[in-house]
Amino acid sequence: MSEIRRHYFLNEYCIVASGRKRRPHDFVKKDKGIRTSAKDCPFCPGNESMTPPENAVYRLGSGRPWDVRCFDNLYPALNKPHGYHEVIVDTPVHDGSPAGFSDEEMNLMVEAYRDRFDFYARKEGISYVSIFKNHGREAGASIYHSHTQLIALPLMPPEIERERSIIKRLDRCPYCSIVDQESGSDRVILENREWIAFSPFYSQVPFEVWILPRRHINNITYMDQAQTSSFIRIFRDILSRLRDALEDPAYNYHFMQTIGEDYHLNIRILPRTSIRAGFELNTGVYIITVPPEDAASFLREVRGIR
Ligand SMILES: [Zn+2]
Ligand SMILES: [Zn+2]
């Protein structure tokens, strides 16, 4: 049985084709990439001289020199005056990753995201600030040690522009409608008073997860205390469930948000469970082999953080 599904509000489609690969275990990759040693790691404490000087550091008060450290990317995708490319090393621990963070560590990472977003959003000529993580070699991480990247652009990305051109014509924010539509649905993985995490009806990869705030905000700088503390819980819980269900998969997560234009912040996590093959490249239509309802059910069953 297969089914064509349309995106919530864009003219985009995916085909849900439940084939052979059905259970999370079928997506576990044997090759985990190469773990490099901490001694040679440019992101480990003690090796700071291997990277450009820091733009900012954030501390937990643990007595360490830093717990989150930000600096210019040594090989930037963009340089001044066209834009900025920063690396955010989100833990001093060589084998650490957000799926295993404590609330305090996750809180500090989110604080760094918010602060660095705000810093670049205020720069002259910057129209968009992209925050994303590549976890694992298959997701594009060239350095093993956990880190996030920030690229500040002098243009509005077509991905956001395409959404905004439709959103502008609608009476109601489609993401607010998605929150209503998905609350209590069989695609929900976790929800709390402030956030909902679910497997989207239209997905591009198996086990894709979207996290949406119930309250309409443009970007992470508008998160209040209640939203921040519940985001930390739900984000950490989702990442740990994906880690446990898919045995530490490679994944990308990224924040969809705007600086000034009206938009509804959303965070998307895409495990690298499949590749864009010929059909996807040819049509832009994604074939997913696990129905989002089944993916959500698997992720609900995995024991998350306690
Ligand atoms: Zn390291
Ligand atoms: Zn909204």
mmCIF file of C-alpha atoms and ligand atoms in Angstrom:
data_model
loop_
_atom_site.group_PDB
_atom_site.id
_atom_site.type_symbol
_atom_site.label_atom_id
_atom_site.label_comp_id
_atom_site.label_asym_id
_atom_site.label_seq_id
_atom_site.Cartn_x
_atom_site.Cartn_y
_atom_site.Cartn_z
ATOM 1 C CA MET A 1 0.000 0.000 0.000
ATOM 2 C CA SER A 2 1.293 3.420 -0.850
ATOM 3 C CA GLU A 3 -0.180 6.852 -0.388
ATOM 4 C CA ILE A 4 0.564 10.302 -1.807
ATOM 5 C CA ARG A 5 0.554 13.025 0.833
ATOM 6 C CA ARG A 6 0.596 16.762 0.323
ATOM 7 C CA HIS A 7 2.553 19.123 2.561
ATOM 8 C CA TYR A 8 0.449 20.988 5.130
ATOM 9 C CA PHE A 9 0.404 24.211 3.103
ATOM 10 C CA LEU A 10 2.967 23.987 0.284
ATOM 11 C CA ASN A 11 2.612 22.317 -3.096
ATOM 12 C CA GLU A 12 4.944 19.534 -2.106
ATOM 13 C CA TYR A 13 4.386 15.840 -1.885
ATOM 14 C CA CYS A 14 5.752 12.701 -0.375
ATOM 15 C CA ILE A 15 4.900 9.106 -1.078
ATOM 16 C CA VAL A 16 4.435 6.895 1.944
ATOM 17 C CA ALA A 17 5.463 3.502 0.622
ATOM 18 C CA SER A 18 5.604 1.016 3.451
ATOM 19 C CA GLY A 19 8.083 -1.472 2.128
ATOM 20 C CA ARG A 20 10.539 -3.839 3.647
ATOM 21 C CA LYS A 21 12.149 -1.386 6.038
ATOM 22 C CA ARG A 22 9.585 -0.960 8.742
ATOM 23 C CA ARG A 23 11.115 -1.092 12.176
ATOM 24 C CA PRO A 24 13.718 1.272 13.641
ATOM 25 C CA HIS A 25 16.302 -1.506 13.711
ATOM 26 C CA ASP A 26 16.181 -1.744 9.905
ATOM 27 C CA PHE A 27 17.578 1.784 9.737
ATOM 28 C CA VAL A 28 20.543 1.232 12.037
ATOM 29 C CA LYS A 29 23.782 1.948 10.197
ATOM 30 C CA LYS A 30 26.667 -0.398 10.887
ATOM 31 C CA ASP A 31 29.342 2.108 9.914
ATOM 32 C CA LYS A 32 29.407 4.787 12.586
ATOM 33 C CA GLY A 33 32.252 6.772 11.075
ATOM 34 C CA ILE A 34 35.581 7.337 12.700
ATOM 35 C CA ARG A 35 35.955 8.452 16.275
ATOM 36 C CA THR A 36 39.051 10.617 16.427
ATOM 37 C CA SER A 37 41.099 10.927 19.601
ATOM 38 C CA ALA A 38 40.622 13.826 21.995
ATOM 39 C CA LYS A 39 44.352 14.559 21.879
ATOM 40 C CA ASP A 40 44.196 15.710 18.244
ATOM 41 C CA CYS A 41 40.729 17.236 18.485
ATOM 42 C CA PRO A 42 40.615 20.975 17.666
ATOM 43 C CA PHE A 43 37.385 21.338 19.656
ATOM 44 C CA CYS A 44 38.659 19.806 22.910
ATOM 45 C CA PRO A 45 39.691 21.970 25.882
ATOM 46 C CA GLY A 46 43.438 22.555 25.793
ATOM 47 C CA ASN A 47 43.516 22.663 21.978
ATOM 48 C CA GLU A 48 41.964 26.121 21.596
ATOM 49 C CA SER A 49 45.032 27.332 19.692
ATOM 50 C CA MET A 50 44.032 25.013 16.831
ATOM 51 C CA THR A 51 40.979 27.199 16.135
ATOM 52 C CA PRO A 52 40.476 30.950 15.621
ATOM 53 C CA PRO A 53 40.131 32.946 18.853
ATOM 54 C CA GLU A 54 36.772 32.773 20.562
ATOM 55 C CA ASN A 55 33.955 35.211 19.811
ATOM 56 C CA ALA A 56 32.065 34.166 22.940
ATOM 57 C CA VAL A 57 32.133 31.530 25.674
ATOM 58 C CA TYR A 58 29.362 30.330 27.984
ATOM 59 C CA ARG A 59 29.940 28.724 31.356
ATOM 60 C CA LEU A 60 27.936 26.540 33.709
ATOM 61 C CA GLY A 61 29.882 27.669 36.734
ATOM 62 C CA SER A 62 31.571 24.286 36.901
ATOM 63 C CA GLY A 63 35.020 25.835 37.071
ATOM 64 C CA ARG A 64 35.840 24.822 33.507
ATOM 65 C CA PRO A 65 37.270 27.532 31.244
ATOM 66 C CA TRP A 66 34.206 27.114 29.017
ATOM 67 C CA ASP A 67 31.209 24.868 28.497
ATOM 68 C CA VAL A 68 30.161 26.317 25.132
ATOM 69 C CA ARG A 69 32.721 28.032 22.904
ATOM 70 C CA CYS A 70 32.062 30.060 19.725
ATOM 71 C CA PHE A 71 34.584 31.092 17.090
ATOM 72 C CA ASP A 72 34.787 31.855 13.368
ATOM 73 C CA ASN A 73 34.800 28.796 11.143
ATOM 74 C CA LEU A 74 38.355 28.210 9.937
ATOM 75 C CA TYR A 75 36.984 27.379 6.482
ATOM 76 C CA PRO A 76 33.994 29.707 6.239
ATOM 77 C CA ALA A 77 31.243 29.243 3.668
ATOM 78 C CA LEU A 78 30.945 33.043 3.706
ATOM 79 C CA ASN A 79 33.179 35.807 4.986
ATOM 80 C CA LYS A 80 32.697 39.422 5.804
ATOM 81 C CA PRO A 81 31.196 41.531 4.281
ATOM 82 C CA HIS A 82 28.950 38.898 2.655
ATOM 83 C CA GLY A 83 28.113 37.094 5.848
ATOM 84 C CA TYR A 84 29.448 35.216 8.848
ATOM 85 C CA HIS A 85 30.126 31.583 9.641
ATOM 86 C CA GLU A 86 30.564 30.610 13.265
ATOM 87 C CA VAL A 87 31.189 27.292 15.010
ATOM 88 C CA ILE A 88 29.475 26.714 18.353
ATOM 89 C CA VAL A 89 31.196 23.884 20.225
ATOM 90 C CA ASP A 90 28.308 22.866 22.436
ATOM 91 C CA THR A 91 30.177 20.748 24.968
ATOM 92 C CA PRO A 92 33.768 20.476 26.196
ATOM 93 C CA VAL A 93 33.279 16.688 26.402
ATOM 94 C CA HIS A 94 34.844 14.922 23.408
ATOM 95 C CA ASP A 95 32.203 12.168 23.281
ATOM 96 C CA GLY A 96 29.327 14.340 24.479
ATOM 97 C CA SER A 97 26.231 15.125 22.432
ATOM 98 C CA PRO A 98 22.910 16.886 23.109
ATOM 99 C CA ALA A 99 21.065 13.549 23.357
ATOM 100 C CA GLY A 100 23.011 12.915 26.559
ATOM 101 C CA PHE A 101 23.007 16.445 27.968
ATOM 102 C CA SER A 102 21.684 17.358 31.398
ATOM 103 C CA ASP A 103 18.995 20.045 31.584
ATOM 104 C CA GLU A 104 21.697 22.542 32.578
ATOM 105 C CA GLU A 105 23.892 21.684 29.602
ATOM 106 C CA MET A 106 20.966 21.858 27.184
ATOM 107 C CA ASN A 107 19.902 25.151 28.718
ATOM 108 C CA LEU A 108 23.369 26.588 28.157
ATOM 109 C CA MET A 109 23.454 25.429 24.535
ATOM 110 C CA VAL A 110 20.049 27.006 23.865
ATOM 111 C CA GLU A 111 21.186 30.191 25.599
ATOM 112 C CA ALA A 112 24.206 30.266 23.286
ATOM 113 C CA TYR A 113 21.975 29.726 20.226
ATOM 114 C CA ARG A 114 19.728 32.571 21.303
ATOM 115 C CA ASP A 115 22.555 34.919 22.110
ATOM 116 C CA ARG A 116 24.527 34.258 18.914
ATOM 117 C CA PHE A 117 21.362 34.488 16.797
ATOM 118 C CA ASP A 118 20.621 37.869 18.342
ATOM 119 C CA PHE A 119 24.204 39.045 17.865
ATOM 120 C CA TYR A 120 24.257 38.290 14.118
ATOM 121 C CA ALA A 121 20.630 39.294 13.498
ATOM 122 C CA ARG A 122 21.560 42.833 14.552
ATOM 123 C CA LYS A 123 24.445 43.087 12.079
ATOM 124 C CA GLU A 124 24.151 45.471 9.164
ATOM 125 C CA GLY A 125 23.035 43.742 5.968
ATOM 126 C CA ILE A 126 22.085 40.404 7.556
ATOM 127 C CA SER A 127 18.700 39.032 6.462
ATOM 128 C CA TYR A 128 18.795 35.529 7.866
ATOM 129 C CA VAL A 129 20.652 33.574 10.545
ATOM 130 C CA SER A 130 20.831 29.828 9.974
ATOM 131 C CA ILE A 131 21.472 27.597 13.005
ATOM 132 C CA PHE A 132 22.000 23.915 12.322
ATOM 133 C CA LYS A 133 23.759 20.830 13.566
ATOM 134 C CA ASN A 134 25.309 18.067 11.503
ATOM 135 C CA HIS A 135 25.692 15.035 13.753
ATOM 136 C CA GLY A 136 27.702 12.155 12.317
ATOM 137 C CA ARG A 137 29.700 11.861 9.138
ATOM 138 C CA GLU A 138 26.708 10.972 6.959
ATOM 139 C CA ALA A 139 25.031 14.188 8.096
ATOM 140 C CA GLY A 140 28.024 16.226 6.957
ATOM 141 C CA ALA A 141 30.019 16.564 10.193
ATOM 142 C CA SER A 142 33.710 16.757 9.325
ATOM 143 C CA ILE A 143 34.825 16.914 12.965
ATOM 144 C CA TYR A 144 33.733 14.240 15.429
ATOM 145 C CA HIS A 145 33.400 16.493 18.502
ATOM 146 C CA SER A 146 29.794 17.730 18.873
ATOM 147 C CA HIS A 147 29.237 21.215 17.472
ATOM 148 C CA THR A 148 26.618 23.469 15.921
ATOM 149 C CA GLN A 149 27.106 25.949 13.092
ATOM 150 C CA LEU A 150 25.684 29.376 12.473
ATOM 151 C CA ILE A 151 25.725 31.061 9.070
ATOM 152 C CA ALA A 152 24.477 34.646 8.811
ATOM 153 C CA LEU A 153 23.287 35.478 5.296
ATOM 154 C CA PRO A 154 22.775 38.747 3.417
ATOM 155 C CA LEU A 155 19.682 37.251 1.750
ATOM 156 C CA MET A 156 16.389 35.623 2.646
ATOM 157 C CA PRO A 157 16.717 31.907 1.828
ATOM 158 C CA PRO A 158 14.322 30.665 -0.882
ATOM 159 C CA GLU A 159 13.140 27.943 1.499
ATOM 160 C CA ILE A 160 11.741 30.529 3.932
ATOM 161 C CA GLU A 161 10.666 32.942 1.178
ATOM 162 C CA ARG A 162 8.582 30.234 -0.487
ATOM 163 C CA GLU A 163 6.756 29.550 2.781
ATOM 164 C CA ARG A 164 6.331 33.235 3.561
ATOM 165 C CA SER A 165 4.815 34.006 0.154
ATOM 166 C CA ILE A 166 2.013 31.546 0.928
ATOM 167 C CA ILE A 167 1.699 32.416 4.624
ATOM 168 C CA LYS A 168 1.156 36.089 3.705
ATOM 169 C CA ARG A 169 -1.934 35.150 1.698
ATOM 170 C CA LEU A 170 -3.515 33.028 4.442
ATOM 171 C CA ASP A 171 -5.896 34.327 7.108
ATOM 172 C CA ARG A 172 -4.229 32.300 9.798
ATOM 173 C CA CYS A 173 -0.668 31.140 10.402
ATOM 174 C CA PRO A 174 -0.479 27.600 8.988
ATOM 175 C CA TYR A 175 1.870 26.517 11.772
ATOM 176 C CA CYS A 176 -0.702 27.581 14.379
ATOM 177 C CA SER A 177 -3.144 25.382 12.435
ATOM 178 C CA ILE A 178 -0.618 22.519 12.396
ATOM 179 C CA VAL A 179 -0.315 22.776 16.189
ATOM 180 C CA ASP A 180 -4.114 22.455 16.482
ATOM 181 C CA GLN A 181 -4.302 19.694 13.899
ATOM 182 C CA GLU A 182 -1.503 17.552 15.346
ATOM 183 C CA SER A 183 -2.303 17.985 19.055
ATOM 184 C CA GLY A 184 -3.592 14.651 20.264
ATOM 185 C CA SER A 185 -3.063 13.016 16.835
ATOM 186 C CA ASP A 186 -1.426 9.628 16.331
ATOM 187 C CA ARG A 187 1.653 11.444 15.021
ATOM 188 C CA VAL A 188 2.429 13.095 18.356
ATOM 189 C CA ILE A 189 5.555 11.828 20.092
ATOM 190 C CA LEU A 190 5.589 14.221 23.046
ATOM 191 C CA GLU A 191 3.673 17.327 23.976
ATOM 192 C CA ASN A 192 3.543 19.696 26.889
ATOM 193 C CA ARG A 193 1.914 23.031 27.667
ATOM 194 C CA GLU A 194 4.307 24.973 25.466
ATOM 195 C CA TRP A 195 5.511 22.602 22.737
ATOM 196 C CA ILE A 196 4.493 19.732 20.521
ATOM 197 C CA ALA A 197 6.899 17.215 18.955
ATOM 198 C CA PHE A 198 5.523 15.019 16.195
ATOM 199 C CA SER A 199 6.257 13.026 13.053
ATOM 200 C CA PRO A 200 4.954 15.338 10.314
ATOM 201 C CA PHE A 201 2.125 14.100 8.076
ATOM 202 C CA TYR A 202 4.318 15.189 5.148
ATOM 203 C CA SER A 203 7.862 13.993 5.873
ATOM 204 C CA GLN A 204 10.993 13.983 3.771
ATOM 205 C CA VAL A 205 12.750 11.155 5.607
ATOM 206 C CA PRO A 206 11.639 8.326 7.898
ATOM 207 C CA PHE A 207 11.660 9.364 11.579
ATOM 208 C CA GLU A 208 11.685 13.083 10.775
ATOM 209 C CA VAL A 209 10.531 15.118 13.788
ATOM 210 C CA TRP A 210 9.168 18.662 13.985
ATOM 211 C CA ILE A 211 9.039 20.596 17.246
ATOM 212 C CA LEU A 212 6.657 23.567 17.322
ATOM 213 C CA PRO A 213 5.880 26.088 20.044
ATOM 214 C CA ARG A 214 2.155 26.420 20.708
ATOM 215 C CA ARG A 215 2.602 30.150 21.100
ATOM 216 C CA HIS A 216 3.389 31.898 17.808
ATOM 217 C CA ILE A 217 6.891 33.411 17.956
ATOM 218 C CA ASN A 218 9.203 34.379 15.085
ATOM 219 C CA ASN A 219 12.441 33.107 16.533
ATOM 220 C CA ILE A 220 14.219 31.739 19.598
ATOM 221 C CA THR A 221 14.922 35.169 21.068
ATOM 222 C CA TYR A 222 11.183 35.436 21.843
ATOM 223 C CA MET A 223 11.142 32.254 23.941
ATOM 224 C CA ASP A 224 10.097 33.180 27.483
ATOM 225 C CA GLN A 225 11.178 31.331 30.616
ATOM 226 C CA ALA A 226 8.330 28.804 30.509
ATOM 227 C CA GLN A 227 8.920 28.067 26.823
ATOM 228 C CA THR A 228 12.653 27.763 27.325
ATOM 229 C CA SER A 229 12.500 25.331 30.216
ATOM 230 C CA SER A 230 9.935 23.112 28.507
ATOM 231 C CA PHE A 231 11.798 23.280 25.186
ATOM 232 C CA ILE A 232 14.948 22.022 26.880
ATOM 233 C CA ARG A 233 13.048 18.994 28.193
ATOM 234 C CA ILE A 234 11.273 18.116 24.970
ATOM 235 C CA PHE A 235 14.312 18.664 22.714
ATOM 236 C CA ARG A 236 16.532 16.543 24.941
ATOM 237 C CA ASP A 237 13.878 13.856 25.215
ATOM 238 C CA ILE A 238 13.344 13.646 21.443
ATOM 239 C CA LEU A 239 17.076 13.487 20.712
ATOM 240 C CA SER A 240 17.578 10.753 23.290
ATOM 241 C CA ARG A 241 14.645 8.743 21.868
ATOM 242 C CA LEU A 242 16.086 8.993 18.345
ATOM 243 C CA ARG A 243 19.479 7.953 19.681
ATOM 244 C CA ASP A 244 18.012 4.924 21.433
ATOM 245 C CA ALA A 245 15.564 3.896 18.681
ATOM 246 C CA LEU A 246 18.024 4.227 15.795
ATOM 247 C CA GLU A 247 21.262 3.537 17.726
ATOM 248 C CA ASP A 248 22.826 6.972 17.525
ATOM 249 C CA PRO A 249 21.923 7.825 13.941
ATOM 250 C CA ALA A 250 23.569 10.570 11.936
ATOM 251 C CA TYR A 251 21.115 13.468 11.824
ATOM 252 C CA ASN A 252 20.703 17.125 10.989
ATOM 253 C CA TYR A 253 18.618 19.512 12.991
ATOM 254 C CA HIS A 254 17.915 23.087 12.081
ATOM 255 C CA PHE A 255 15.895 26.044 13.273
ATOM 256 C CA MET A 256 13.387 27.574 10.858
ATOM 257 C CA GLN A 257 12.890 31.170 11.999
ATOM 258 C CA THR A 258 13.060 34.775 10.849
ATOM 259 C CA ILE A 259 14.642 37.931 12.196
ATOM 260 C CA GLY A 260 11.815 40.432 11.791
ATOM 261 C CA GLU A 261 9.237 39.024 9.376
ATOM 262 C CA ASP A 262 6.202 37.269 10.761
ATOM 263 C CA TYR A 263 6.837 33.532 10.986
ATOM 264 C CA HIS A 264 6.285 30.622 13.357
ATOM 265 C CA LEU A 265 9.503 29.186 14.770
ATOM 266 C CA ASN A 266 9.913 25.473 14.151
ATOM 267 C CA ILE A 267 12.720 23.027 14.726
ATOM 268 C CA ARG A 268 13.221 20.082 12.387
ATOM 269 C CA ILE A 269 15.253 16.967 13.064
ATOM 270 C CA LEU A 270 16.086 14.751 10.092
ATOM 271 C CA PRO A 271 17.845 11.457 10.786
ATOM 272 C CA ARG A 272 20.010 10.315 7.879
ATOM 273 C CA THR A 273 18.036 7.140 7.456
ATOM 274 C CA SER A 274 17.833 7.415 3.676
ATOM 275 C CA ILE A 275 19.450 9.293 0.817
ATOM 276 C CA ARG A 276 17.976 11.531 -1.835
ATOM 277 C CA ALA A 277 18.161 9.210 -4.817
ATOM 278 C CA GLY A 278 17.332 9.658 -8.503
ATOM 279 C CA PHE A 279 13.581 9.925 -8.079
ATOM 280 C CA GLU A 280 13.844 12.558 -5.334
ATOM 281 C CA LEU A 281 16.353 14.583 -7.369
ATOM 282 C CA ASN A 282 14.184 14.324 -10.460
ATOM 283 C CA THR A 283 10.844 15.214 -8.865
ATOM 284 C CA GLY A 284 11.376 16.772 -5.437
ATOM 285 C CA VAL A 285 8.889 14.157 -4.218
ATOM 286 C CA TYR A 286 10.193 12.127 -1.295
ATOM 287 C CA ILE A 287 9.534 8.435 -0.826
ATOM 288 C CA ILE A 288 9.347 7.466 2.827
ATOM 289 C CA THR A 289 9.225 3.847 3.859
ATOM 290 C CA VAL A 290 7.894 4.267 7.393
ATOM 291 C CA PRO A 291 4.505 5.953 7.802
ATOM 292 C CA PRO A 292 4.893 8.938 10.163
ATOM 293 C CA GLU A 293 2.211 7.386 12.400
ATOM 294 C CA ASP A 294 4.384 4.265 12.827
ATOM 295 C CA ALA A 295 7.532 6.338 13.415
ATOM 296 C CA ALA A 296 5.715 8.316 16.127
ATOM 297 C CA SER A 297 4.501 5.106 17.719
ATOM 298 C CA PHE A 298 8.043 3.672 17.838
ATOM 299 C CA LEU A 299 9.425 6.884 19.317
ATOM 300 C CA ARG A 300 6.675 7.032 21.942
ATOM 301 C CA GLU A 301 7.527 3.498 23.042
ATOM 302 C CA VAL A 302 11.244 4.162 23.486
ATOM 303 C CA ARG A 303 11.978 5.217 27.018
ATOM 304 C CA GLY A 304 12.978 8.868 26.979
ATOM 305 C CA ILE A 305 14.586 10.926 29.696
ATOM 306 C CA ARG A 306 13.160 10.520 33.181
HETATM 307 ZN ZN ZN B 1 37.111 16.791 21.156
HETATM 308 ZN ZN ZN B 2 1.746 30.572 14.133
#
